[in-house]
């Protein structure tokens, strides 16, 4: 089955978040539970009543947590017949060793990069396929609904689409400057701290924003490395890092100047491994195609964080 544009339809992922965003402390709890299970001969994380009771979560919440662990790349699902095991991925292992409580900004930037690349999700669509800078919730719902009709092999209801968009916006939209968030609100998603989206309380409109704090260079390189792997090359034009699907320009909210500055910083930070070359009028970033967990390890080695 194909769309009118000739693009193959794909299966979409609807509602697996159970309407819950990632909540503060969830992923670290999930990592610890998964690690404990594996150390005791278990099959990793299980979204069952025992896990729910152990973590102090409801049954739907623990299902949501398992989904977010998979979607963010810290857990990998393996199947053997009818049996399924949810085990720590290489990225999950790296976090257990380097940042088990997910306290460092680089961790959330890299988890965001992985989340953004999960095809068939509202996050992937929002970052790659819809480009409105300021919008109302209803416009976002209408646009995603249209995209699903045109691109999804599996269709769903308008109510499910509304819930997926609501979860997306609740995950990323920070409060505007004139609205004070409640510091005791445990439902706040850590992804809001990335500064990629803001909700203006006076109008109810949403606005995509550039990150105020500098993105860790290794998060940029993790994103760029995955683009290089997609393109099967070790050198990516800076223009492609702005425009290509899943590129830093799309998923990290970077403009051309920010990408140019970050590429220069990356070449200074990792001389001999990362460089900038000029082919005609095209500036190209050359870099090794390392995994996100490898760039995470390099970040902590660079800043001197102890294991």
PDB file of N, CA and C in Angstrom, residues 105-117 123-124 126-128 131 133 172 191 193-197 208-227 240-260 262-263 266 285 287 292 295:
ATOM      1  N   UNK A 105      22.398  16.962  31.789  1.00  0.00           N
ATOM      2  CA  UNK A 105      21.657  17.382  30.589  1.00  0.00           C
ATOM      3  C   UNK A 105      21.964  16.539  29.359  1.00  0.00           C
ATOM      4  N   UNK A 106      23.227  16.097  29.180  1.00  0.00           N
ATOM      5  CA  UNK A 106      23.568  15.314  27.991  1.00  0.00           C
ATOM      6  C   UNK A 106      22.698  14.063  27.894  1.00  0.00           C
ATOM      7  N   UNK A 107      22.352  13.486  29.047  1.00  0.00           N
ATOM      8  CA  UNK A 107      21.527  12.278  29.046  1.00  0.00           C
ATOM      9  C   UNK A 107      20.178  12.545  28.394  1.00  0.00           C
ATOM     10  N   UNK A 108      19.529  13.634  28.782  1.00  0.00           N
ATOM     11  CA  UNK A 108      18.197  13.921  28.244  1.00  0.00           C
ATOM     12  C   UNK A 108      18.256  14.341  26.785  1.00  0.00           C
ATOM     13  N   UNK A 109      19.327  15.018  26.389  1.00  0.00           N
ATOM     14  CA  UNK A 109      19.468  15.361  24.975  1.00  0.00           C
ATOM     15  C   UNK A 109      19.617  14.096  24.133  1.00  0.00           C
ATOM     16  N   UNK A 110      20.410  13.147  24.605  1.00  0.00           N
ATOM     17  CA  UNK A 110      20.611  11.923  23.826  1.00  0.00           C
ATOM     18  C   UNK A 110      19.347  11.062  23.841  1.00  0.00           C
ATOM     19  N   UNK A 111      18.664  10.991  24.973  1.00  0.00           N
ATOM     20  CA  UNK A 111      17.388  10.263  24.989  1.00  0.00           C
ATOM     21  C   UNK A 111      16.388  10.899  24.034  1.00  0.00           C
ATOM     22  N   UNK A 112      16.391  12.228  23.971  1.00  0.00           N
ATOM     23  CA  UNK A 112      15.516  12.933  23.030  1.00  0.00           C
ATOM     24  C   UNK A 112      15.871  12.591  21.586  1.00  0.00           C
ATOM     25  N   UNK A 113      17.154  12.529  21.278  1.00  0.00           N
ATOM     26  CA  UNK A 113      17.581  12.161  19.919  1.00  0.00           C
ATOM     27  C   UNK A 113      17.032  10.784  19.552  1.00  0.00           C
ATOM     28  N   UNK A 114      17.145   9.836  20.467  1.00  0.00           N
ATOM     29  CA  UNK A 114      16.655   8.481  20.196  1.00  0.00           C
ATOM     30  C   UNK A 114      15.132   8.478  20.049  1.00  0.00           C
ATOM     31  N   UNK A 115      14.439   9.170  20.950  1.00  0.00           N
ATOM     32  CA  UNK A 115      12.979   9.264  20.859  1.00  0.00           C
ATOM     33  C   UNK A 115      12.539   9.842  19.521  1.00  0.00           C
ATOM     34  N   UNK A 116      13.241  10.870  19.070  1.00  0.00           N
ATOM     35  CA  UNK A 116      12.835  11.579  17.859  1.00  0.00           C
ATOM     36  C   UNK A 116      12.960  10.715  16.611  1.00  0.00           C
ATOM     37  N   UNK A 117      13.793   9.681  16.671  1.00  0.00           N
ATOM     38  CA  UNK A 117      14.034   8.828  15.500  1.00  0.00           C
ATOM     39  C   UNK A 117      13.063   7.637  15.432  1.00  0.00           C
ATOM     40  N   UNK A 123       5.962  12.112  18.021  1.00  0.00           N
ATOM     41  CA  UNK A 123       7.184  12.900  18.228  1.00  0.00           C
ATOM     42  C   UNK A 123       7.983  12.974  16.936  1.00  0.00           C
ATOM     43  N   UNK A 124       8.162  11.844  16.266  1.00  0.00           N
ATOM     44  CA  UNK A 124       8.908  11.826  15.008  1.00  0.00           C
ATOM     45  C   UNK A 124       8.229  12.700  13.962  1.00  0.00           C
ATOM     46  N   UNK A 126       6.167  15.298  14.526  1.00  0.00           N
ATOM     47  CA  UNK A 126       6.199  16.707  14.924  1.00  0.00           C
ATOM     48  C   UNK A 126       7.547  17.344  14.609  1.00  0.00           C
ATOM     49  N   UNK A 127       8.617  16.616  14.836  1.00  0.00           N
ATOM     50  CA  UNK A 127       9.954  17.179  14.644  1.00  0.00           C
ATOM     51  C   UNK A 127      10.407  17.153  13.187  1.00  0.00           C
ATOM     52  N   UNK A 128       9.899  16.204  12.410  1.00  0.00           N
ATOM     53  CA  UNK A 128      10.402  16.038  11.046  1.00  0.00           C
ATOM     54  C   UNK A 128       9.439  16.469   9.940  1.00  0.00           C
ATOM     55  N   UNK A 131       6.120  21.814  10.309  1.00  0.00           N
ATOM     56  CA  UNK A 131       7.106  22.875  10.496  1.00  0.00           C
ATOM     57  C   UNK A 131       6.531  24.194  10.985  1.00  0.00           C
ATOM     58  N   UNK A 133       5.860  27.129  13.269  1.00  0.00           N
ATOM     59  CA  UNK A 133       6.640  27.587  14.427  1.00  0.00           C
ATOM     60  C   UNK A 133       5.725  27.970  15.586  1.00  0.00           C
ATOM     61  N   UNK A 172       6.885  18.211  26.059  1.00  0.00           N
ATOM     62  CA  UNK A 172       7.918  19.162  25.635  1.00  0.00           C
ATOM     63  C   UNK A 172       7.624  20.618  25.945  1.00  0.00           C
ATOM     64  N   UNK A 191      11.769  16.386  29.717  1.00  0.00           N
ATOM     65  CA  UNK A 191      12.035  16.846  28.347  1.00  0.00           C
ATOM     66  C   UNK A 191      11.692  18.317  28.162  1.00  0.00           C
ATOM     67  N   UNK A 193      12.747  20.639  29.947  1.00  0.00           N
ATOM     68  CA  UNK A 193      13.943  21.413  30.256  1.00  0.00           C
ATOM     69  C   UNK A 193      14.845  21.619  29.040  1.00  0.00           C
ATOM     70  N   UNK A 194      14.587  20.891  27.957  1.00  0.00           N
ATOM     71  CA  UNK A 194      15.396  21.066  26.752  1.00  0.00           C
ATOM     72  C   UNK A 194      15.141  22.425  26.097  1.00  0.00           C
ATOM     73  N   UNK A 195      13.976  22.996  26.350  1.00  0.00           N
ATOM     74  CA  UNK A 195      13.682  24.321  25.811  1.00  0.00           C
ATOM     75  C   UNK A 195      13.343  24.338  24.334  1.00  0.00           C
ATOM     76  N   UNK A 196      12.696  23.287  23.840  1.00  0.00           N
ATOM     77  CA  UNK A 196      12.366  23.198  22.419  1.00  0.00           C
ATOM     78  C   UNK A 196      10.960  23.700  22.098  1.00  0.00           C
ATOM     79  N   UNK A 197      10.132  23.848  23.127  1.00  0.00           N
ATOM     80  CA  UNK A 197       8.740  24.238  22.908  1.00  0.00           C
ATOM     81  C   UNK A 197       8.246  24.981  24.143  1.00  0.00           C
ATOM     82  N   UNK A 208       7.639  26.894  18.941  1.00  0.00           N
ATOM     83  CA  UNK A 208       8.937  26.216  18.928  1.00  0.00           C
ATOM     84  C   UNK A 208      10.018  27.246  19.248  1.00  0.00           C
ATOM     85  N   UNK A 209      10.988  26.853  20.056  1.00  0.00           N
ATOM     86  CA  UNK A 209      12.027  27.778  20.484  1.00  0.00           C
ATOM     87  C   UNK A 209      13.401  27.149  20.322  1.00  0.00           C
ATOM     88  N   UNK A 210      14.415  28.003  20.258  1.00  0.00           N
ATOM     89  CA  UNK A 210      15.797  27.536  20.240  1.00  0.00           C
ATOM     90  C   UNK A 210      16.239  27.288  21.677  1.00  0.00           C
ATOM     91  N   UNK A 211      17.021  26.237  21.922  1.00  0.00           N
ATOM     92  CA  UNK A 211      17.504  25.988  23.283  1.00  0.00           C
ATOM     93  C   UNK A 211      18.303  27.181  23.811  1.00  0.00           C
ATOM     94  N   UNK A 212      18.021  27.605  25.040  1.00  0.00           N
ATOM     95  CA  UNK A 212      18.738  28.724  25.634  1.00  0.00           C
ATOM     96  C   UNK A 212      20.134  28.310  26.083  1.00  0.00           C
ATOM     97  N   UNK A 213      20.250  27.106  26.634  1.00  0.00           N
ATOM     98  CA  UNK A 213      21.549  26.604  27.064  1.00  0.00           C
ATOM     99  C   UNK A 213      22.217  25.866  25.910  1.00  0.00           C
ATOM    100  N   UNK A 214      23.548  25.916  25.891  1.00  0.00           N
ATOM    101  CA  UNK A 214      24.273  25.235  24.822  1.00  0.00           C
ATOM    102  C   UNK A 214      24.041  23.731  24.903  1.00  0.00           C
ATOM    103  N   UNK A 215      23.726  23.137  23.783  1.00  0.00           N
ATOM    104  CA  UNK A 215      23.552  21.692  23.699  1.00  0.00           C
ATOM    105  C   UNK A 215      24.921  21.037  23.873  1.00  0.00           C
ATOM    106  N   UNK A 216      25.050  19.997  24.689  1.00  0.00           N
ATOM    107  CA  UNK A 216      26.340  19.317  24.827  1.00  0.00           C
ATOM    108  C   UNK A 216      26.855  18.852  23.472  1.00  0.00           C
ATOM    109  N   UNK A 217      28.138  19.064  23.222  1.00  0.00           N
ATOM    110  CA  UNK A 217      28.687  18.777  21.899  1.00  0.00           C
ATOM    111  C   UNK A 217      28.514  17.305  21.542  1.00  0.00           C
ATOM    112  N   UNK A 218      28.569  16.422  22.529  1.00  0.00           N
ATOM    113  CA  UNK A 218      28.426  14.990  22.237  1.00  0.00           C
ATOM    114  C   UNK A 218      26.987  14.638  21.849  1.00  0.00           C
ATOM    115  N   UNK A 219      26.002  15.369  22.351  1.00  0.00           N
ATOM    116  CA  UNK A 219      24.624  15.140  21.921  1.00  0.00           C
ATOM    117  C   UNK A 219      24.465  15.539  20.461  1.00  0.00           C
ATOM    118  N   UNK A 220      25.068  16.672  20.089  1.00  0.00           N
ATOM    119  CA  UNK A 220      25.066  17.085  18.683  1.00  0.00           C
ATOM    120  C   UNK A 220      25.738  16.024  17.816  1.00  0.00           C
ATOM    121  N   UNK A 221      26.884  15.523  18.274  1.00  0.00           N
ATOM    122  CA  UNK A 221      27.618  14.529  17.487  1.00  0.00           C
ATOM    123  C   UNK A 221      26.873  13.196  17.419  1.00  0.00           C
ATOM    124  N   UNK A 222      26.158  12.838  18.488  1.00  0.00           N
ATOM    125  CA  UNK A 222      25.343  11.621  18.443  1.00  0.00           C
ATOM    126  C   UNK A 222      24.264  11.742  17.375  1.00  0.00           C
ATOM    127  N   UNK A 223      23.626  12.901  17.317  1.00  0.00           N
ATOM    128  CA  UNK A 223      22.596  13.145  16.309  1.00  0.00           C
ATOM    129  C   UNK A 223      23.197  13.140  14.908  1.00  0.00           C
ATOM    130  N   UNK A 224      24.331  13.841  14.741  1.00  0.00           N
ATOM    131  CA  UNK A 224      24.982  13.919  13.435  1.00  0.00           C
ATOM    132  C   UNK A 224      25.495  12.553  12.987  1.00  0.00           C
ATOM    133  N   UNK A 225      26.004  11.748  13.921  1.00  0.00           N
ATOM    134  CA  UNK A 225      26.505  10.412  13.583  1.00  0.00           C
ATOM    135  C   UNK A 225      25.398   9.526  13.034  1.00  0.00           C
ATOM    136  N   UNK A 226      24.216   9.629  13.627  1.00  0.00           N
ATOM    137  CA  UNK A 226      23.093   8.826  13.153  1.00  0.00           C
ATOM    138  C   UNK A 226      22.648   9.269  11.759  1.00  0.00           C
ATOM    139  N   UNK A 227      22.719  10.571  11.495  1.00  0.00           N
ATOM    140  CA  UNK A 227      22.420  11.061  10.150  1.00  0.00           C
ATOM    141  C   UNK A 227      23.452  10.525   9.163  1.00  0.00           C
ATOM    142  N   UNK A 240      23.003  19.632   5.153  1.00  0.00           N
ATOM    143  CA  UNK A 240      22.206  18.436   5.427  1.00  0.00           C
ATOM    144  C   UNK A 240      21.936  18.283   6.913  1.00  0.00           C
ATOM    145  N   UNK A 241      22.865  18.741   7.753  1.00  0.00           N
ATOM    146  CA  UNK A 241      22.640  18.691   9.193  1.00  0.00           C
ATOM    147  C   UNK A 241      21.557  19.673   9.629  1.00  0.00           C
ATOM    148  N   UNK A 242      21.229  20.594   8.742  1.00  0.00           N
ATOM    149  CA  UNK A 242      20.138  21.529   9.009  1.00  0.00           C
ATOM    150  C   UNK A 242      18.804  20.992   8.505  1.00  0.00           C
ATOM    151  N   UNK A 243      18.816  20.313   7.351  1.00  0.00           N
ATOM    152  CA  UNK A 243      17.557  20.005   6.666  1.00  0.00           C
ATOM    153  C   UNK A 243      17.161  18.536   6.645  1.00  0.00           C
ATOM    154  N   UNK A 244      18.120  17.615   6.730  1.00  0.00           N
ATOM    155  CA  UNK A 244      17.793  16.194   6.580  1.00  0.00           C
ATOM    156  C   UNK A 244      16.877  15.700   7.689  1.00  0.00           C
ATOM    157  N   UNK A 245      16.157  14.646   7.395  1.00  0.00           N
ATOM    158  CA  UNK A 245      15.294  14.021   8.389  1.00  0.00           C
ATOM    159  C   UNK A 245      16.133  13.562   9.583  1.00  0.00           C
ATOM    160  N   UNK A 246      15.637  13.815  10.787  1.00  0.00           N
ATOM    161  CA  UNK A 246      16.299  13.441  12.041  1.00  0.00           C
ATOM    162  C   UNK A 246      17.626  14.158  12.270  1.00  0.00           C
ATOM    163  N   UNK A 247      17.836  15.254  11.566  1.00  0.00           N
ATOM    164  CA  UNK A 247      19.079  16.007  11.680  1.00  0.00           C
ATOM    165  C   UNK A 247      19.039  16.942  12.886  1.00  0.00           C
ATOM    166  N   UNK A 248      20.201  17.486  13.295  1.00  0.00           N
ATOM    167  CA  UNK A 248      20.200  18.454  14.396  1.00  0.00           C
ATOM    168  C   UNK A 248      19.294  19.654  14.137  1.00  0.00           C
ATOM    169  N   UNK A 249      19.181  20.068  12.869  1.00  0.00           N
ATOM    170  CA  UNK A 249      18.280  21.174  12.567  1.00  0.00           C
ATOM    171  C   UNK A 249      16.836  20.843  12.848  1.00  0.00           C
ATOM    172  N   UNK A 250      16.471  19.585  12.648  1.00  0.00           N
ATOM    173  CA  UNK A 250      15.082  19.164  12.877  1.00  0.00           C
ATOM    174  C   UNK A 250      14.822  18.832  14.346  1.00  0.00           C
ATOM    175  N   UNK A 251      15.667  17.988  14.943  1.00  0.00           N
ATOM    176  CA  UNK A 251      15.322  17.440  16.252  1.00  0.00           C
ATOM    177  C   UNK A 251      15.962  18.197  17.422  1.00  0.00           C
ATOM    178  N   UNK A 252      17.003  18.964  17.171  1.00  0.00           N
ATOM    179  CA  UNK A 252      17.629  19.730  18.250  1.00  0.00           C
ATOM    180  C   UNK A 252      17.278  21.210  18.194  1.00  0.00           C
ATOM    181  N   UNK A 253      16.471  21.590  17.221  1.00  0.00           N
ATOM    182  CA  UNK A 253      16.020  22.977  17.129  1.00  0.00           C
ATOM    183  C   UNK A 253      17.129  23.950  16.764  1.00  0.00           C
ATOM    184  N   UNK A 254      18.151  23.492  16.041  1.00  0.00           N
ATOM    185  CA  UNK A 254      19.306  24.330  15.726  1.00  0.00           C
ATOM    186  C   UNK A 254      19.128  25.012  14.374  1.00  0.00           C
ATOM    187  N   UNK A 255      19.543  26.289  14.294  1.00  0.00           N
ATOM    188  CA  UNK A 255      19.557  26.970  12.996  1.00  0.00           C
ATOM    189  C   UNK A 255      20.944  26.835  12.372  1.00  0.00           C
ATOM    190  N   UNK A 256      21.122  27.408  11.203  1.00  0.00           N
ATOM    191  CA  UNK A 256      22.376  27.255  10.481  1.00  0.00           C
ATOM    192  C   UNK A 256      23.578  27.780  11.244  1.00  0.00           C
ATOM    193  N   UNK A 257      23.424  28.924  11.890  1.00  0.00           N
ATOM    194  CA  UNK A 257      24.543  29.494  12.658  1.00  0.00           C
ATOM    195  C   UNK A 257      24.918  28.601  13.832  1.00  0.00           C
ATOM    196  N   UNK A 258      23.912  28.048  14.508  1.00  0.00           N
ATOM    197  CA  UNK A 258      24.183  27.165  15.639  1.00  0.00           C
ATOM    198  C   UNK A 258      24.902  25.899  15.187  1.00  0.00           C
ATOM    199  N   UNK A 259      24.493  25.352  14.048  1.00  0.00           N
ATOM    200  CA  UNK A 259      25.144  24.148  13.528  1.00  0.00           C
ATOM    201  C   UNK A 259      26.576  24.448  13.130  1.00  0.00           C
ATOM    202  N   UNK A 260      26.799  25.592  12.491  1.00  0.00           N
ATOM    203  CA  UNK A 260      28.152  25.989  12.105  1.00  0.00           C
ATOM    204  C   UNK A 260      29.044  26.141  13.343  1.00  0.00           C
ATOM    205  N   UNK A 262      28.557  24.788  16.356  1.00  0.00           N
ATOM    206  CA  UNK A 262      28.725  23.520  17.037  1.00  0.00           C
ATOM    207  C   UNK A 262      29.693  22.607  16.290  1.00  0.00           C
ATOM    208  N   UNK A 263      29.649  22.646  14.957  1.00  0.00           N
ATOM    209  CA  UNK A 263      30.588  21.843  14.169  1.00  0.00           C
ATOM    210  C   UNK A 263      32.029  22.282  14.445  1.00  0.00           C
ATOM    211  N   UNK A 266      32.972  21.037  17.841  1.00  0.00           N
ATOM    212  CA  UNK A 266      33.195  19.595  17.830  1.00  0.00           C
ATOM    213  C   UNK A 266      34.587  19.256  17.290  1.00  0.00           C
ATOM    214  N   UNK A 285      31.075  18.178   7.693  1.00  0.00           N
ATOM    215  CA  UNK A 285      31.536  17.669   8.974  1.00  0.00           C
ATOM    216  C   UNK A 285      31.903  16.200   8.804  1.00  0.00           C
ATOM    217  N   UNK A 287      33.121  12.766  10.699  1.00  0.00           N
ATOM    218  CA  UNK A 287      33.053  12.236  12.057  1.00  0.00           C
ATOM    219  C   UNK A 287      32.878  10.737  12.017  1.00  0.00           C
ATOM    220  N   UNK A 292      24.997   6.339  20.030  1.00  0.00           N
ATOM    221  CA  UNK A 292      24.701   7.332  21.073  1.00  0.00           C
ATOM    222  C   UNK A 292      25.381   7.027  22.401  1.00  0.00           C
ATOM    223  N   UNK A 295      29.026   8.152  22.345  1.00  0.00           N
ATOM    224  CA  UNK A 295      29.184   9.598  22.538  1.00  0.00           C
ATOM    225  C   UNK A 295      28.883   9.974  23.992  1.00  0.00           C
TER     226      UNK A 295
END
